[in-house]
Coordinates of C-alpha atoms in Angstrom, one line a residue:
Chain A
M1 CA 131.4 110.9 119.0
S2 CA 130.6 113.3 121.8
E3 CA 130.4 112.3 125.4
E4 CA 126.7 113.0 125.4
T5 CA 126.1 110.7 122.5
K6 CA 128.2 107.9 124.1
Q7 CA 126.2 108.2 127.3
H8 CA 123.0 108.3 125.3
I9 CA 123.9 105.1 123.5
K10 CA 125.0 103.4 126.7
N11 CA 121.7 104.2 128.3
I12 CA 119.7 102.8 125.4
R13 CA 121.6 99.5 125.4
E14 CA 121.3 99.1 129.1
K15 CA 117.6 100.0 129.2
V16 CA 116.6 97.8 126.3
L17 CA 118.7 94.8 127.5
H18 CA 117.4 95.2 131.0
A19 CA 113.8 95.3 129.8
I20 CA 114.4 92.2 127.6
I21 CA 116.1 90.1 130.3
A22 CA 113.6 91.1 132.9
D23 CA 110.8 89.9 130.5
N24 CA 109.2 93.4 130.5
V25 CA 109.5 93.1 126.7
T26 CA 108.4 89.8 125.1
M27 CA 109.0 88.5 121.6
H28 CA 105.9 87.8 119.5
S29 CA 105.8 84.2 118.5
R30 CA 106.3 82.8 115.0
Y31 CA 102.6 81.9 115.0
Y32 CA 101.6 85.5 115.6
F33 CA 103.3 86.5 112.3
L34 CA 102.0 83.5 110.5
A35 CA 98.5 84.3 111.6
R36 CA 98.9 87.9 110.6
T37 CA 100.3 87.1 107.1
T38 CA 97.5 84.5 106.7
L39 CA 94.9 87.1 107.5
W40 CA 96.5 89.5 105.1
V41 CA 96.5 86.9 102.3
L42 CA 93.0 85.8 103.1
G43 CA 91.8 89.5 103.1
S44 CA 93.5 90.1 99.8
I45 CA 91.9 86.9 98.3
L46 CA 88.5 87.9 99.7
A47 CA 88.8 91.4 98.2
F48 CA 90.0 90.0 94.9
G49 CA 87.2 87.4 94.8
T50 CA 84.5 90.0 95.7
A51 CA 85.8 92.3 93.0
L52 CA 85.7 89.5 90.5
F53 CA 82.2 88.5 91.5
L54 CA 80.9 92.1 91.3
I55 CA 82.4 92.7 87.9
S56 CA 80.9 89.5 86.5
F57 CA 77.6 90.5 88.1
I58 CA 77.8 93.8 86.2
A59 CA 78.4 91.9 83.0
F60 CA 75.4 89.7 83.8
V61 CA 73.2 92.9 84.3
F62 CA 74.5 94.2 81.0
K63 CA 73.6 91.0 79.2
G64 CA 70.4 90.4 81.2
N65 CA 69.0 93.9 80.5
A66 CA 70.5 94.2 77.0
L67 CA 72.1 97.5 78.1
Y68 CA 74.7 97.0 75.3
L69 CA 72.0 97.8 72.8
L70 CA 71.2 101.2 74.2
P71 CA 73.8 103.2 72.3
N72 CA 71.9 102.1 69.1
L73 CA 69.1 104.4 70.2
G74 CA 71.1 107.6 69.8
P75 CA 71.7 110.3 72.4
H76 CA 68.6 109.2 74.4
G77 CA 70.0 105.7 74.5
W78 CA 73.3 106.9 75.8
L79 CA 71.5 108.8 78.5
T80 CA 69.4 105.8 79.4
L81 CA 72.6 103.7 79.5
F82 CA 74.3 106.2 81.8
I83 CA 71.2 106.2 84.1
S84 CA 70.8 102.5 84.0
L85 CA 74.4 101.6 84.9
P86 CA 74.5 99.7 88.2
W87 CA 76.1 102.7 90.0
I88 CA 75.9 101.2 93.5
I89 CA 77.7 98.0 92.4
L90 CA 80.2 100.1 90.5
L91 CA 80.9 102.1 93.6
L92 CA 81.2 98.9 95.6
V93 CA 83.7 97.6 93.0
F94 CA 85.7 100.8 93.4
A95 CA 85.7 100.5 97.2
V96 CA 86.8 96.9 97.1
F97 CA 89.5 97.7 94.5
V98 CA 90.9 100.4 96.9
I99 CA 90.9 97.9 99.8
L100 CA 92.6 95.4 97.5
Q101 CA 95.3 97.9 96.6
V102 CA 95.9 98.8 100.3
L103 CA 96.1 95.2 101.3
S104 CA 98.4 94.3 98.4
T105 CA 101.0 96.9 99.3
H106 CA 101.9 94.6 102.1
F107 CA 103.6 92.3 99.6
S108 CA 107.0 93.1 98.1
F109 CA 106.0 92.0 94.6
V110 CA 103.5 94.9 94.7
Y111 CA 105.3 97.7 96.4
K112 CA 108.5 97.2 94.3
R113 CA 106.5 98.0 91.2
P114 CA 105.3 101.4 90.1
L115 CA 101.8 102.1 91.2
V116 CA 100.5 102.5 87.6
H117 CA 101.7 99.0 86.7
T118 CA 100.0 97.5 89.8
I119 CA 96.7 99.4 89.2
L120 CA 96.5 98.7 85.5
G121 CA 97.6 95.1 86.0
S122 CA 94.9 94.4 88.6
I123 CA 92.2 96.2 86.5
F124 CA 93.1 94.0 83.6
I125 CA 93.1 90.8 85.6
L126 CA 89.8 91.7 87.3
I127 CA 88.1 92.6 84.0
V128 CA 89.3 89.5 82.2
G129 CA 88.5 87.3 85.2
G130 CA 85.1 89.0 85.7
L131 CA 84.2 88.5 82.0
A132 CA 85.3 84.9 82.1
I133 CA 83.1 84.2 85.1
A134 CA 80.2 86.0 83.3
Q135 CA 80.6 83.4 80.6
T136 CA 79.6 80.6 83.0
N137 CA 76.1 80.1 84.1
L138 CA 76.8 81.1 87.7
H139 CA 74.7 84.2 87.7
E140 CA 71.9 82.7 85.6
R141 CA 71.7 79.9 88.1
A142 CA 71.7 82.3 91.1
F143 CA 69.0 84.4 89.4
E144 CA 66.9 81.2 88.9
L145 CA 67.3 80.3 92.6
S146 CA 66.5 83.8 93.7
Q147 CA 63.1 83.6 91.8
G148 CA 62.2 80.6 93.9
N149 CA 63.4 82.3 97.1
K150 CA 66.1 79.7 97.4
L151 CA 69.0 82.1 97.5
P152 CA 69.1 83.5 101.0
I153 CA 71.4 86.6 101.3
A154 CA 71.9 87.6 97.6
G155 CA 68.3 86.8 96.5
D156 CA 67.0 90.3 96.6
F157 CA 70.2 91.5 94.9
Y158 CA 69.4 89.2 91.9
R159 CA 65.6 89.8 91.9
K160 CA 66.1 93.6 91.5
A161 CA 68.9 93.2 88.9
L162 CA 67.0 92.4 85.8
V163 CA 64.4 95.0 84.9
D164 CA 63.4 96.5 81.6
Q165 CA 64.9 99.9 80.8
D166 CA 63.3 102.8 79.2
N167 CA 62.7 102.1 75.5
L168 CA 64.2 98.7 75.8
H169 CA 61.8 95.8 76.2
V170 CA 62.9 92.2 76.7
G171 CA 60.3 89.6 76.1
V172 CA 59.0 86.5 74.2
V173 CA 57.4 86.6 70.8
H174 CA 53.8 85.5 70.7
L175 CA 51.0 85.7 68.1
L176 CA 53.1 86.5 65.1
E177 CA 50.4 87.0 62.5
D178 CA 51.8 89.3 59.8
A179 CA 54.7 91.4 59.0
S180 CA 53.4 94.5 60.6
Q181 CA 52.9 93.5 64.3
F182 CA 53.2 90.8 66.9
V183 CA 52.5 90.4 70.6
L184 CA 55.4 90.5 73.1
E185 CA 55.2 89.1 76.5
S186 CA 57.5 91.0 78.8
R187 CA 59.4 89.5 81.8
D188 CA 56.9 90.7 84.3
G189 CA 54.1 89.0 82.3
G190 CA 52.8 92.2 80.6
L191 CA 51.6 92.0 77.0
Y192 CA 52.6 94.6 74.4
T193 CA 51.7 94.9 70.7
V194 CA 54.9 95.6 68.8
L195 CA 54.3 97.7 65.7
L196 CA 56.8 97.1 62.9
S197 CA 57.6 99.4 60.1
E198 CA 59.9 99.7 57.1
N199 CA 62.4 101.5 59.4
T200 CA 62.5 98.8 62.0
R201 CA 66.0 97.4 62.0
M202 CA 66.7 93.8 62.7
P203 CA 69.5 91.4 61.7
S204 CA 67.1 89.2 59.8
T205 CA 63.4 88.3 59.9
T206 CA 64.3 84.9 61.3
V207 CA 64.7 86.7 64.7
L208 CA 60.9 86.8 64.8
M209 CA 59.7 83.4 65.5
E210 CA 57.1 82.2 68.0
D211 CA 58.6 81.8 71.5
A212 CA 61.8 83.5 70.5
F213 CA 63.5 85.7 73.1
I214 CA 64.1 89.2 71.8
V215 CA 64.8 92.7 72.7
V216 CA 62.6 95.4 71.2
M217 CA 64.0 99.0 71.0
G218 CA 61.4 101.7 70.8
E219 CA 59.1 104.0 72.6
S220 CA 56.0 102.4 74.3
E221 CA 52.7 104.1 74.7
D222 CA 50.1 102.2 76.7
D223 CA 50.6 98.7 75.5
K224 CA 52.0 99.5 72.1
I225 CA 55.6 99.7 71.2
S226 CA 56.8 101.3 67.9
A227 CA 59.8 99.2 67.2
I228 CA 62.9 101.0 65.8
G229 CA 65.0 97.9 66.3
I230 CA 64.8 94.3 67.2
R231 CA 67.6 92.0 68.3
P232 CA 67.7 88.4 69.5
F233 CA 68.1 88.2 73.3
D234 CA 71.2 85.9 73.5
I235 CA 70.9 85.1 77.2
G236 CA 67.4 83.7 76.6
R237 CA 65.3 81.9 79.2
A238 CA 68.0 82.3 81.8
A239 CA 67.2 86.0 82.4
F240 CA 63.4 85.3 82.7
P241 CA 61.7 84.5 85.9
P242 CA 60.4 80.9 85.7
P243 CA 56.7 80.6 85.1
R244 CA 54.7 80.4 88.3
K245 CA 52.2 77.6 88.8
S246 CA 49.6 80.0 90.2
M247 CA 49.9 82.2 87.2
P248 CA 49.9 80.1 84.0
R249 CA 51.1 81.6 80.8
H250 CA 48.5 83.3 78.7
D251 CA 46.6 81.2 76.3
F252 CA 46.6 83.7 73.5
E253 CA 44.7 81.6 71.0
R254 CA 42.0 80.9 73.5
E255 CA 41.8 84.5 74.4
Q256 CA 41.4 85.5 70.8
L257 CA 38.6 82.9 70.3
L258 CA 36.8 84.3 73.2
M259 CA 37.1 87.9 72.1
P260 CA 33.8 89.3 70.8
Chain B
M1 CA 129.8 90.7 122.6
S2 CA 133.2 91.8 121.6
E3 CA 134.1 94.4 118.9
T4 CA 135.7 91.6 116.9
D5 CA 132.6 89.4 116.8
E6 CA 132.7 88.2 113.2
R7 CA 129.3 86.5 113.1
S8 CA 126.9 88.0 110.6
D9 CA 123.9 90.1 111.8
E10 CA 121.6 87.4 110.3
H11 CA 123.3 84.7 112.2
I12 CA 122.9 86.6 115.5
A13 CA 119.3 87.3 114.6
T14 CA 118.8 83.5 114.3
L15 CA 120.3 83.1 117.8
V16 CA 117.9 85.7 119.2
Q17 CA 115.0 84.0 117.4
S18 CA 115.9 80.7 119.1
G19 CA 115.8 82.4 122.6
D20 CA 119.3 83.9 123.1
K21 CA 118.4 87.2 124.7
E22 CA 122.0 88.2 125.3
A23 CA 122.7 87.9 121.6
F24 CA 120.4 90.8 121.0
G25 CA 122.9 93.0 122.9
V26 CA 125.4 92.4 120.0
L27 CA 122.8 93.7 117.5
I28 CA 122.1 96.8 119.7
E29 CA 125.8 97.4 119.9
R30 CA 126.2 97.2 116.1
Y31 CA 123.3 99.4 115.2
E32 CA 122.9 101.9 118.1
T33 CA 125.3 104.4 116.5
K34 CA 123.6 104.1 113.1
M35 CA 120.2 104.4 114.6
T36 CA 121.1 107.4 116.7
R37 CA 122.7 109.1 113.6
Y38 CA 119.6 108.3 111.6
A39 CA 117.3 109.6 114.3
N40 CA 119.3 112.9 114.4
K41 CA 118.1 113.7 110.9
F42 CA 114.5 113.5 111.9
L43 CA 114.2 114.3 115.5
Y44 CA 115.7 117.4 117.0
N45 CA 114.8 116.9 120.6
Y46 CA 117.3 114.8 122.7
Q47 CA 114.7 113.1 124.7
D48 CA 112.5 112.3 121.7
R49 CA 115.6 110.8 119.9
Q50 CA 116.5 108.7 122.9
D51 CA 113.0 107.4 123.3
A52 CA 112.6 106.7 119.5
V53 CA 115.9 104.8 119.2
Q54 CA 115.0 102.8 122.3
D55 CA 111.6 102.1 120.7
V56 CA 113.3 100.8 117.5
F57 CA 115.3 98.2 119.4
I58 CA 112.3 97.1 121.5
K59 CA 110.2 96.8 118.4
A60 CA 113.0 94.9 116.6
Y61 CA 113.1 92.4 119.5
Q62 CA 109.4 92.0 119.7
N63 CA 109.2 91.4 115.9
I64 CA 112.4 89.4 115.4
Q65 CA 110.5 86.2 114.6
S66 CA 109.2 88.0 111.5
F67 CA 112.7 88.5 110.2
R68 CA 113.6 86.0 107.5
T69 CA 117.1 85.0 108.1
H70 CA 117.9 84.5 104.4
E71 CA 117.4 88.3 103.9
R72 CA 119.6 91.1 105.1
F73 CA 119.1 92.4 108.7
S74 CA 120.2 96.0 108.0
P75 CA 117.2 97.0 105.7
W76 CA 114.9 95.2 108.1
I77 CA 115.9 97.2 111.2
Y78 CA 116.1 100.4 109.1
R79 CA 112.5 99.8 108.1
I80 CA 111.5 99.6 111.7
A81 CA 113.5 102.8 112.4
H82 CA 112.0 104.6 109.4
N83 CA 108.4 103.8 110.6
T84 CA 109.2 104.7 114.2
F85 CA 110.8 108.0 113.4
L86 CA 108.2 109.0 110.9
N87 CA 105.4 108.3 113.3
V88 CA 107.1 110.6 115.9
V89 CA 107.6 113.3 113.3
R90 CA 103.9 113.0 112.1
K91 CA 102.7 113.1 115.7
Q92 CA 104.7 116.2 116.5
S93 CA 104.3 118.2 113.3
R94 CA 101.1 116.7 111.9
E95 CA 103.1 116.5 108.7
K96 CA 100.9 114.8 106.1
V97 CA 102.3 111.8 104.3
S98 CA 99.8 110.9 101.6
F99 CA 99.0 107.3 100.7
F100 CA 98.8 108.4 97.1
D101 CA 102.1 109.7 95.9
T102 CA 102.7 110.8 92.3
D103 CA 106.4 109.9 92.5
Q104 CA 105.3 106.3 92.8
L105 CA 103.0 106.3 89.8
F106 CA 105.4 105.6 87.0
G107 CA 108.5 103.6 86.6
A108 CA 111.5 105.7 85.5
N109 CA 114.7 104.2 84.1
I110 CA 117.1 105.8 86.6
A111 CA 120.5 104.3 87.1
D112 CA 121.8 103.6 90.6
E113 CA 124.3 106.4 91.5
K114 CA 126.8 104.2 93.3
D115 CA 129.7 105.8 91.4
I116 CA 128.7 109.3 91.9
D117 CA 131.7 111.6 92.3
Q118 CA 133.1 111.6 95.9
Q119 CA 133.7 115.3 95.9
E120 CA 130.2 116.0 94.7
Q121 CA 128.7 113.6 97.3
K122 CA 130.7 115.4 100.0
R123 CA 129.4 118.8 98.9
D124 CA 125.8 117.5 98.6
R125 CA 126.1 116.1 102.1
E126 CA 127.3 119.5 103.5
I127 CA 124.4 121.4 101.7
L128 CA 122.0 118.7 102.9
D129 CA 123.1 119.1 106.5
Q130 CA 122.3 122.8 106.4
C131 CA 118.8 122.6 104.8
L132 CA 117.6 119.2 105.8
Y133 CA 115.0 120.5 108.2
K134 CA 113.3 122.5 105.5
L135 CA 112.9 119.5 103.1
D136 CA 109.7 117.6 102.8
L137 CA 109.7 114.3 104.7
K138 CA 109.5 112.1 101.6
Y139 CA 112.6 113.7 100.1
R140 CA 114.4 114.0 103.4
E141 CA 114.2 110.3 104.2
V142 CA 115.6 109.2 100.8
L143 CA 118.4 111.8 100.9
V144 CA 119.4 110.9 104.5
L145 CA 119.5 107.1 103.6
F146 CA 121.5 107.8 100.5
Y147 CA 124.0 110.4 101.7
F148 CA 124.3 109.7 105.4
E149 CA 123.5 106.0 105.8
E150 CA 125.1 105.2 102.5
K151 CA 122.3 102.8 101.4
D152 CA 121.9 101.9 97.7
Y153 CA 118.7 102.1 95.8
E154 CA 117.8 98.5 96.5
E155 CA 118.1 98.9 100.2
I156 CA 116.3 102.3 100.3
S157 CA 113.5 100.7 98.3
E158 CA 113.3 97.9 100.9
I159 CA 113.3 100.3 103.8
I160 CA 110.7 102.8 102.6
Q161 CA 108.8 100.2 100.6
V162 CA 108.6 102.0 97.3
P163 CA 109.9 100.9 93.8
K164 CA 113.6 101.5 93.0
A165 CA 112.6 103.9 90.3
T166 CA 110.7 106.0 92.9
V167 CA 113.8 106.2 95.0
G168 CA 115.7 107.6 92.0
V169 CA 112.9 110.1 91.3
R170 CA 112.8 111.3 94.9
L171 CA 116.6 111.5 95.1
R172 CA 116.7 113.7 92.0
R173 CA 113.8 115.9 93.0
G174 CA 115.1 116.1 96.6
R175 CA 118.4 117.2 95.4
E176 CA 116.8 119.9 93.3
K177 CA 114.7 121.1 96.2
M178 CA 117.7 121.0 98.5
R179 CA 119.7 123.3 96.1
D180 CA 116.8 125.7 95.8
I181 CA 116.5 125.9 99.6
Y182 CA 120.3 126.3 99.9
N183 CA 120.4 129.1 97.3
T184 CA 117.5 130.9 99.1
L185 CA 119.3 130.6 102.4
Q186 CA 122.5 132.0 100.8
E187 CA 120.6 135.0 99.4
T188 CA 119.0 135.8 102.8
I189 CA 122.4 135.7 104.4

C-alpha cells in the first residue's frame, strides 16, 4: 500500500469518526426504515389493487357491451372491436403495471428472478385475479349505483362505460309477433324493429322470448336492424340502467291499440 | 479496535445499531482498504475517490438501522458503495444506465465459476486492469466485483440487485468484450 493511500485511508477514518462523534452525522431511526418499507409495501399493494380493479373493469366492459361477439361480424367486426377497446383504461393498466414493476424491484424475491419471470408472473396473476373479480357482481352493483348518482367519484366512469357499439345492439325483446320481426328496446330507451331472415344466426329460437335480454348483430338504418346474428345477453338486467320513474317503460300494446 | 478483533462484522453492526459510535470505527478499519480499492476501479480522480469512500461510510452509518443482522454485512456495505460510486460516475460522464436491461430478461443456467483456473484468473485480472476504463459500466461492475473483490455470484447478485443468472451472463459478455478491447489495444500498439 502506497504512502498516499495510507494517508488517504487515515483521513477518511478520522473525518468520518469525527463527524459521527460530533453528531454532525446522525443515524436514521428504525422507525424511519419501517415507515419507508411500509410505504413501499402499501404503494405496491395499491398499484396491484388498482391494476386488478382496472382489468376486472375491462372484463365488465367486454361483457356489458358484448364486445366478445364482434369478431363474429367479420373484418368489420374486428375493426369495430379494435376501435371499441377501452384504450384509455388499457393505457392506465399499462402505466400502473410499470409502476408496480418499479416498486416491486425493491423486494429481493423480485430482483433475484429474471425480469421475464416477474413480468409474465404478474401478468398472469393480474389477469386471473381481474377475471375472478369480474365474476362477482362488484361492477354491476357499482354501475347500478352510478345510475342513481349514488357513486361519487367513479360514477361518470361507469355511466360512460356501457354504450352500444356500431352494428351491435343490446336490448330487451318486446312485441314478438311472428318469426320475421320483433321490437327491441335498447338501453337508452330507443325502439328498433329487428328484421329476421333465414340467414339470421342464433343458438336457438328460445333466445327470442318476451322481456329477454339479447344482443342483435347487424346494420341499423333508421329504426330498423337487419339481424345477421342474435345471442342471449348473459349479463342481463345488470348492464341496463334501472327504469326511471319519470320515464315509464313503453306500453307497446296500448300504443298499438291507439295507432290509426 | 485492534487488528485481532475477532468479533464478526454483523456483531459490530449490532453494537453500532444500539448506539456504540466508536464500534463503527472498527467497521471503517475493516472496510476502508476494500472500499478504496473498489473506488479505484470506477473513479480516477483522487479527490473524487476520497469523497466517495467517505460518503459510503457516512451513508452506512446513517442507514445502519436498515441492516438486518442475520444477513451478511459485506454485501450490504458493497451495495452502498456500488450505488455511491455509480452515482458519481453517472454525474461525471452522463453514462446512461438503463432501467430495462436485456441481460436481466431471461434466466440462464450458468454455473458459479468458483473453481476457475487460478492462472486464467490472474491473466484475466491483468487484462482487465489494462482495459477496464473502456468497458461499459454494467460489465465493469460485475468484473471488478468478481476478479478484484473476489465476490461470488450470490454476493454480486445481492450487491447489484440482479438475478444470479444475469451476473453469469454479464461476466461472460464482459469477458468477451474485455478480450476484444485488449486485442484492439494490442493491435494499435
